[in-house]
Tab-separated table of C-alpha atoms and ligand atoms in Angstrom:
chain	number	residue	atom	x	y	z
E	705	MET	CA	112.607	140.359	95.771
E	706	ILE	CA	108.411	140.317	94.929
E	707	GLU	CA	107.591	140.906	90.927
E	708	SER	CA	104.617	143.658	91.221
E	709	THR	CA	103.794	140.453	87.988
E	710	PRO	CA	104.018	137.771	88.808
E	711	ARG	CA	105.778	135.334	86.866
E	712	VAL	CA	107.410	131.831	87.173
E	713	GLY	CA	110.747	131.886	87.752
E	714	SER	CA	113.744	129.838	86.734
E	715	ALA	CA	114.324	126.387	88.828
E	716	ALA	CA	118.328	128.277	88.664
E	717	GLU	CA	116.284	131.658	90.564
E	718	ILE	CA	114.248	129.217	93.172
E	719	ALA	CA	117.009	127.345	93.741
E	720	GLU	CA	119.048	129.720	94.925
E	721	GLU	CA	116.082	131.332	96.939
E	722	LEU	CA	115.541	128.001	98.700
E	723	ARG	CA	119.627	128.479	99.452
E	724	ARG	CA	119.645	132.268	100.896
E	725	ARG	CA	116.768	130.831	103.915
E	726	SER	CA	117.214	129.184	106.639
E	727	ALA	CA	113.656	127.746	108.007
E	728	PHE	CA	110.664	125.751	105.699
E	729	VAL	CA	107.339	124.792	106.192
E	730	MET	CA	105.801	122.681	103.790
E	731	VAL	CA	102.272	123.275	103.383
E	732	SER	CA	100.280	120.317	101.414
E	733	HIS	CA	96.105	121.246	99.873
E	734	VAL	CA	93.132	119.738	102.387
E	735	LYS	CA	92.581	116.566	101.689
E	736	PRO	CA	96.170	115.738	100.735
E	737	ASP	CA	97.030	113.291	98.406
E	738	GLY	CA	99.854	111.489	97.384
E	739	ASP	CA	101.392	114.165	95.196
E	740	THR	CA	100.774	116.877	97.236
E	741	LEU	CA	102.176	115.245	100.441
E	742	GLY	CA	104.984	113.842	98.488
E	743	ALA	CA	106.410	116.858	96.674
E	744	GLY	CA	106.848	118.248	99.818
E	745	LEU	CA	108.420	115.298	101.860
E	746	ALA	CA	110.876	114.927	98.823
E	747	LEU	CA	111.641	118.764	99.280
E	748	GLY	CA	111.853	118.770	102.693
E	749	LEU	CA	114.514	115.481	102.821
E	750	ALA	CA	116.462	116.684	100.455
E	751	LEU	CA	116.022	121.122	102.171
E	752	LYS	CA	117.396	118.649	105.779
E	753	LYS	CA	120.505	117.050	103.912
E	754	LEU	CA	121.596	121.052	103.053
E	755	GLY	CA	121.466	121.538	106.865
E	756	LYS	CA	117.747	123.255	106.758
E	757	ARG	CA	114.813	123.594	109.151
E	758	VAL	CA	112.337	122.149	107.838
E	759	HIS	CA	108.309	121.541	108.964
E	760	TYR	CA	105.218	120.157	107.365
E	761	PHE	CA	102.438	121.536	107.834
E	762	GLN	CA	98.652	119.961	106.227
E	763	GLN	CA	95.369	120.679	108.076
E	764	ASP	CA	94.195	117.132	107.649
E	765	ALA	CA	95.465	114.160	109.001
E	766	VAL	CA	97.672	111.782	106.729
E	767	PRO	CA	95.610	109.278	104.878
E	768	ARG	CA	95.680	106.148	106.194
E	769	ASN	CA	97.626	105.018	103.004
E	770	LEU	CA	99.983	107.274	102.320
E	771	ARG	CA	101.494	106.841	106.024
E	772	PHE	CA	103.959	104.265	104.157
E	773	LEU	CA	106.047	107.578	103.501
E	774	PRO	CA	109.032	108.915	104.829
E	775	ASP	CA	108.998	111.844	107.274
E	776	SER	CA	105.556	111.707	106.978
E	777	GLN	CA	105.588	110.912	110.694
E	778	PHE	CA	106.104	114.522	110.296
E	779	VAL	CA	103.606	116.618	109.339
E	780	ALA	CA	101.876	118.779	112.291
E	781	ARG	CA	98.477	121.238	111.865
E	782	GLU	CA	100.725	122.901	113.752
E	783	LEU	CA	102.908	125.549	113.251
E	784	PRO	CA	106.326	125.988	115.977
E	785	GLY	CA	105.928	128.518	117.483
E	786	ASP	CA	109.671	130.438	117.131
E	787	LEU	CA	109.871	129.943	113.409
E	788	PRO	CA	112.230	132.610	111.813
E	789	PRO	CA	110.683	136.349	110.665
E	790	ASP	CA	112.045	134.768	107.249
E	791	ALA	CA	110.929	130.876	107.059
E	792	LEU	CA	109.457	130.499	104.195
E	793	PHE	CA	105.908	128.801	103.100
E	794	VAL	CA	106.024	126.121	100.610
E	795	PHE	CA	102.727	125.591	99.040
E	796	GLY	CA	102.900	121.748	97.198
E	797	ASP	CA	100.136	120.700	94.359
E	798	MET	CA	97.509	123.491	94.649
E	799	SER	CA	96.659	126.466	92.222
E	800	ASP	CA	95.607	128.721	95.199
E	801	MET	CA	96.350	129.576	98.374
E	802	GLY	CA	92.910	128.293	99.286
E	803	ARG	CA	93.844	124.958	98.796
E	804	ALA	CA	95.573	125.337	102.161
E	805	GLY	CA	92.354	125.378	104.535
E	806	GLU	CA	91.713	127.930	106.424
E	807	HIS	CA	94.468	126.971	109.570
E	808	LEU	CA	97.252	128.815	108.374
E	809	PRO	CA	98.529	132.311	110.283
E	810	LYS	CA	98.241	135.806	107.770
E	811	LEU	CA	101.686	135.288	105.752
E	812	ASP	CA	103.414	137.750	104.074
E	813	ARG	CA	103.627	137.747	100.971
E	814	ALA	CA	107.731	137.330	100.722
E	815	ASN	CA	107.727	134.046	102.444
E	816	VAL	CA	105.558	132.346	100.143
E	817	LEU	CA	107.040	129.600	96.962
E	818	ASP	CA	104.101	128.558	95.085
E	819	ILE	CA	105.388	125.043	93.358
E	820	ASP	CA	102.576	122.981	90.966
E	821	HIS	CA	101.626	121.757	88.014
E	822	HIS	CA	97.903	122.640	88.260
E	823	LEU	CA	96.262	124.862	84.916
E	824	GLY	CA	95.897	128.372	85.631
E	825	ASN	CA	97.989	128.381	89.027
E	826	ALA	CA	97.059	131.933	90.822
E	827	LEU	CA	100.851	132.308	91.068
E	828	PHE	CA	99.759	133.372	94.673
E	829	GLY	CA	103.560	133.591	96.120
E	830	ALA	CA	106.298	135.973	95.573
E	831	TYR	CA	107.708	132.810	94.219
E	832	ASN	CA	106.425	131.141	91.852
E	833	PHE	CA	108.259	127.455	89.794
E	834	VAL	CA	104.888	126.180	88.069
E	835	LEU	CA	104.946	123.602	85.047
E	836	PRO	CA	101.571	122.890	83.814
E	837	ASP	CA	103.471	119.747	81.539
E	838	GLU	CA	104.611	117.662	84.267
E	839	CYS	CA	102.631	114.963	85.364
E	840	SER	CA	102.811	116.011	88.935
E	841	THR	CA	104.211	118.637	91.320
E	842	GLY	CA	107.294	115.880	92.255
E	843	THR	CA	108.406	116.265	89.327
E	844	VAL	CA	108.229	120.071	89.272
E	845	VAL	CA	110.467	119.349	92.949
E	846	MET	CA	112.858	117.078	90.512
E	847	HIS	CA	113.490	120.259	88.895
E	848	LEU	CA	114.367	121.979	91.826
E	849	LEU	CA	116.422	119.244	93.548
E	850	ARG	CA	118.403	118.889	89.821
E	851	GLU	CA	119.346	122.256	90.518
E	852	LEU	CA	120.187	121.899	94.177
E	853	GLY	CA	122.585	118.758	93.179
E	854	THR	CA	120.891	116.966	95.640
E	855	ASP	CA	121.446	112.854	96.093
E	856	VAL	CA	118.442	111.744	95.189
E	857	ASP	CA	118.712	108.648	97.867
E	858	ARG	CA	115.638	105.922	98.549
E	859	ASP	CA	113.420	107.628	100.848
E	860	ILE	CA	112.965	110.392	98.230
E	861	ALA	CA	112.929	108.595	95.707
E	862	THR	CA	110.095	106.940	97.261
E	863	CYS	CA	107.979	110.206	97.526
E	864	ILE	CA	108.770	111.701	94.313
E	865	LEU	CA	107.367	107.742	92.484
E	866	THR	CA	104.535	108.231	94.480
E	867	THR	CA	103.614	111.629	92.841
E	868	ILE	CA	103.920	110.477	89.442
E	869	MET	CA	101.934	107.350	90.659
E	870	THR	CA	99.192	108.954	92.143
E	871	ASP	CA	98.789	111.766	89.612
E	872	THR	CA	99.025	109.215	86.345
E	873	GLY	CA	97.178	106.445	88.178
E	874	GLY	CA	100.151	103.992	88.372
E	875	PHE	CA	101.230	104.922	85.012
E	876	MET	CA	97.651	105.170	83.007
E	877	HIS	CA	96.745	108.477	81.701
E	878	SER	CA	97.692	110.242	79.153
E	879	ASN	CA	100.569	112.103	80.975
E	880	THR	CA	102.845	109.224	81.546
E	881	THR	CA	105.234	110.351	78.479
E	882	PRO	CA	107.996	108.460	77.899
E	883	GLU	CA	110.614	111.256	80.239
E	884	VAL	CA	107.813	110.324	83.079
E	885	LEU	CA	108.840	106.431	82.569
E	886	GLU	CA	112.014	107.133	82.160
E	887	LEU	CA	112.802	109.348	85.598
E	888	SER	CA	110.497	106.035	87.323
E	889	ALA	CA	113.587	103.867	85.823
E	890	ASP	CA	115.592	106.106	87.707
E	891	LEU	CA	113.919	106.833	91.029
E	892	MET	CA	113.439	102.563	90.966
E	893	ARG	CA	117.275	102.199	90.569
E	894	ARG	CA	117.574	104.357	93.381
E	895	GLY	CA	115.830	102.635	96.067
E	896	ALA	CA	112.132	103.091	95.784
E	897	ASN	CA	110.038	100.367	95.708
E	898	LYS	CA	107.007	100.142	92.671
E	899	GLU	CA	105.451	97.339	94.241
E	900	GLU	CA	104.792	98.710	98.090
E	901	ILE	CA	103.445	101.861	96.530
E	902	THR	CA	101.510	100.349	94.018
E	903	GLU	CA	100.265	98.301	96.619
E	904	GLU	CA	99.949	101.076	99.083
E	905	ILE	CA	98.234	103.684	97.279
E	906	PHE	CA	95.827	101.725	94.593
E	907	LEU	CA	95.352	97.712	95.519
E	908	ASN	CA	95.047	97.652	99.903
E	909	LYS	CA	91.238	98.626	100.356
E	910	ARG	CA	89.413	97.989	102.808
E	911	VAL	CA	86.007	95.919	102.592
E	912	ALA	CA	83.838	98.892	103.741
E	913	ALA	CA	85.386	101.085	101.043
E	914	THR	CA	84.150	97.679	98.638
E	915	LYS	CA	80.469	97.981	100.110
E	916	LEU	CA	80.945	101.869	99.811
E	917	LEU	CA	82.192	101.154	95.859
E	918	GLY	CA	78.933	99.057	95.247
E	919	LYS	CA	76.789	101.893	96.759
E	920	ILE	CA	77.738	104.312	94.596
E	921	VAL	CA	78.179	102.091	91.378
E	922	ASP	CA	74.126	101.368	92.342
E	923	GLU	CA	73.402	104.958	92.270
E	924	MET	CA	74.816	105.741	88.648
E	925	GLU	CA	73.103	107.699	86.652
E	926	PHE	CA	74.455	108.097	83.121
E	927	GLY	CA	72.618	110.748	80.410
E	928	HIS	CA	74.222	112.556	76.709
E	929	ASP	CA	73.777	109.399	75.127
E	930	GLY	CA	76.090	106.661	77.948
E	931	ARG	CA	78.819	109.686	77.648
E	932	TYR	CA	78.290	110.907	81.193
E	933	CYS	CA	77.684	109.304	84.421
E	934	TYR	CA	77.780	111.222	87.453
E	935	SER	CA	76.579	109.059	90.994
E	936	TYR	CA	76.939	109.951	94.940
E	937	VAL	CA	78.294	109.319	98.185
E	938	ASP	CA	76.571	110.787	101.428
E	939	ASP	CA	76.919	110.756	104.780
E	940	GLY	CA	74.457	107.599	104.872
E	941	MET	CA	76.190	105.766	102.385
E	942	LEU	CA	79.748	106.222	104.201
E	943	ARG	CA	77.874	105.366	108.035
E	944	GLU	CA	75.492	101.903	106.339
E	945	THR	CA	79.562	101.055	104.852
E	946	GLY	CA	81.589	101.773	108.078
E	947	ALA	CA	84.100	103.838	104.837
E	948	ASP	CA	85.195	107.242	105.148
E	949	GLY	CA	86.147	110.201	103.041
E	950	GLU	CA	89.799	108.554	102.142
E	951	ASP	CA	87.894	105.262	100.694
E	952	THR	CA	85.906	107.515	98.043
E	953	GLU	CA	88.934	108.412	96.440
E	954	ASP	CA	89.328	107.167	93.628
E	955	THR	CA	86.201	105.831	92.984
E	956	VAL	CA	85.551	108.414	90.296
E	957	ASN	CA	87.599	106.629	87.955
E	958	THR	CA	85.336	103.826	88.478
E	959	LEU	CA	82.416	106.252	87.043
E	960	ARG	CA	84.958	107.202	83.757
E	961	GLY	CA	85.766	104.022	83.635
E	962	GLN	CA	82.494	102.586	82.594
E	963	ASP	CA	81.573	101.449	78.574
E	964	GLY	CA	81.525	104.691	76.747
E	965	VAL	CA	81.461	107.215	79.813
E	966	GLU	CA	83.707	110.392	78.532
E	967	VAL	CA	83.253	112.977	81.693
E	968	ALA	CA	81.615	111.569	84.993
E	969	ALA	CA	81.153	113.021	88.292
E	970	LEU	CA	81.305	112.082	91.558
E	971	PHE	CA	79.298	114.612	94.093
E	972	LYS	CA	80.836	113.902	97.796
E	973	ALA	CA	78.065	114.753	99.992
E	974	TYR	CA	79.103	114.024	103.469
E	975	ASP	CA	80.749	116.354	106.757
E	976	GLY	CA	78.678	119.316	106.106
E	977	GLU	CA	80.097	119.788	102.437
E	978	ILE	CA	79.954	119.052	98.613
E	979	ARG	CA	82.707	118.381	96.932
E	980	VAL	CA	82.682	117.498	93.233
E	981	SER	CA	85.753	115.249	91.112
E	982	LEU	CA	85.005	115.819	87.833
E	983	ARG	CA	87.191	113.353	85.653
E	984	SER	CA	87.399	113.649	81.539
E	985	ASN	CA	88.520	111.496	79.174
E	986	GLY	CA	90.474	114.012	77.036
E	987	ARG	CA	87.828	115.294	74.923
E	988	VAL	CA	85.682	118.085	78.058
E	989	ASN	CA	87.859	119.971	79.415
E	990	VAL	CA	86.693	119.179	83.068
E	991	GLN	CA	89.032	122.214	84.596
E	992	ALA	CA	86.988	124.723	82.728
E	993	ALA	CA	83.922	123.965	83.717
E	994	ALA	CA	85.017	123.334	87.245
E	995	LYS	CA	86.708	126.733	86.966
E	996	THR	CA	83.783	128.375	86.227
E	997	LEU	CA	82.703	126.899	89.240
E	998	GLY	CA	84.572	128.223	90.811
E	999	GLY	CA	87.249	125.300	91.454
E	1000	GLY	CA	90.378	123.867	89.299
E	1001	GLY	CA	92.346	121.027	88.407
E	1002	HIS	CA	93.316	120.065	85.257
E	1003	PHE	CA	92.074	119.323	81.567
E	1004	ARG	CA	91.721	115.729	82.815
E	1005	ALA	CA	90.975	115.580	85.898
E	1006	SER	CA	89.303	118.524	88.223
E	1007	GLY	CA	87.277	119.684	91.564
E	1008	LEU	CA	85.175	121.742	93.233
E	1009	THR	CA	82.609	122.872	96.308
E	1010	TRP	CA	79.766	123.685	95.802
E	1011	ASN	CA	77.797	125.731	97.636
E	1012	GLY	CA	74.206	124.542	98.301
E	1013	SER	CA	71.290	121.247	97.525
E	1014	LEU	CA	73.248	118.357	95.834
E	1015	SER	CA	70.227	118.179	93.528
E	1016	ASP	CA	71.293	121.881	92.625
E	1017	GLY	CA	74.844	121.424	92.583
E	1018	ILE	CA	73.714	118.077	89.575
E	1019	VAL	CA	72.618	120.283	87.657
E	1020	ALA	CA	74.816	123.380	88.097
E	1021	VAL	CA	77.966	120.789	87.435
E	1022	GLU	CA	75.219	119.451	84.004
E	1023	ARG	CA	74.838	122.505	82.567
E	1024	ALA	CA	78.868	123.662	83.021
E	1025	LEU	CA	79.752	120.329	81.453
E	1026	VAL	CA	77.387	120.463	78.572
E	1027	ALA	CA	78.955	124.628	77.657
E	1028	GLU	CA	82.003	122.744	77.612
E	1029	GLY	CA	81.001	121.357	74.799
E	1030	LEU	CA	79.824	117.510	76.824
B	794	LIG	P1	89.716	115.449	93.214
B	794	LIG	O1	87.917	114.762	92.592
B	794	LIG	O2	89.455	115.957	94.529
B	794	LIG	O3	90.838	114.083	92.664
B	794	LIG	O4	90.594	116.177	93.084
B	794	LIG	C1	91.034	116.689	91.317
B	794	LIG	C2	91.907	117.777	90.785
B	794	LIG	O5	91.256	119.166	91.241
B	794	LIG	C3	93.053	117.780	91.906
B	794	LIG	O6	94.358	118.198	90.722
B	794	LIG	C4	92.588	118.686	92.487
B	794	LIG	O7	93.890	119.967	92.541
B	794	LIG	C5	91.623	120.326	91.732
B	794	LIG	N1	90.076	120.204	93.170
B	794	LIG	C6	89.345	119.646	93.341
B	794	LIG	N2	89.153	120.623	94.204
B	794	LIG	C7	89.532	121.420	93.915
B	794	LIG	C8	88.794	123.019	94.046
B	794	LIG	N3	87.859	122.471	95.565
B	794	LIG	N4	89.381	124.069	93.578
B	794	LIG	C9	90.641	123.717	93.166
B	794	LIG	N5	90.907	122.847	92.827
B	794	LIG	C10	90.154	121.276	92.801
B	795	LIG	MN1	96.193	117.412	94.672
B	796	LIG	MN1	98.825	116.918	91.725
């Protein structure tokens, strides 16, 4: 039943809906990360064990460092022509539907399930399972797997541990609670290979990526008594180093990690748009700042797309951060 006021369902209600449907499309957000993809694959693998038909939709290609994930070879940007009319579209790790891109057909809301952990999720589905206290969308999915009674095998465990390690920054961020570590230990016992995930997601950088990081570091600017650091990447820097957008993924953390820096911004000005990544040490709410500029995310990690020039974007972002206490 479609609620007139959107609300978050219980795990039991959502699991019941999953059992009722026969076909699913797991949808990941644009510029996919290990959480959106790992969460969708984990739930997809579990639903297949229940005999369901499962497809994976993602507008962008699977990033090189996530191709080790089981079932990632089935991720496509096309939908099959013979989907039943009540196929359920499961959006994972996005606060609004627009984050899935522009390639999906218009969907009937009755066929939309929103599974997420972002602050300020728009509750855009007929069914919403949004738990902002969870460290990753993958751990939100775990609640559903428990409810479904899924046997968490090695493949599912690998996907879920990848979501956790992605969104906790390899167990470094403040969302790494004792419960997260206990769950991670359980996933390792079930066969998830922490070493492989670490290697794939955090270590094995291309030389081009490291050279690009050098250029970003060269362009760092500091303000607010060293509490704010920002830099940028543009098409020229990508061309000169041979890097691409995937190689920029966690460079903003290097900016935030400089001594004394509380808030960092990286302006990604390439491929015809300017996307901004914001990170905070926990004092300034960068989700609130991003939201005032049409973006979103979490208290300590957020992002937005800036429509305008880079120099105007730099001014606007700093202003929004100052309004949040920078
Ligand atoms: P990123 O800096 O791209 O790693 O994104 C950090 C966080 O901000 C993630 O949780 C994203 O979901 C969120 N985010 C990034 N870009 C946007 C956007 N344009 N709109 C809403 N949320 C965003
Ligand atoms: Mn994500
Ligand atoms: Mn996430």
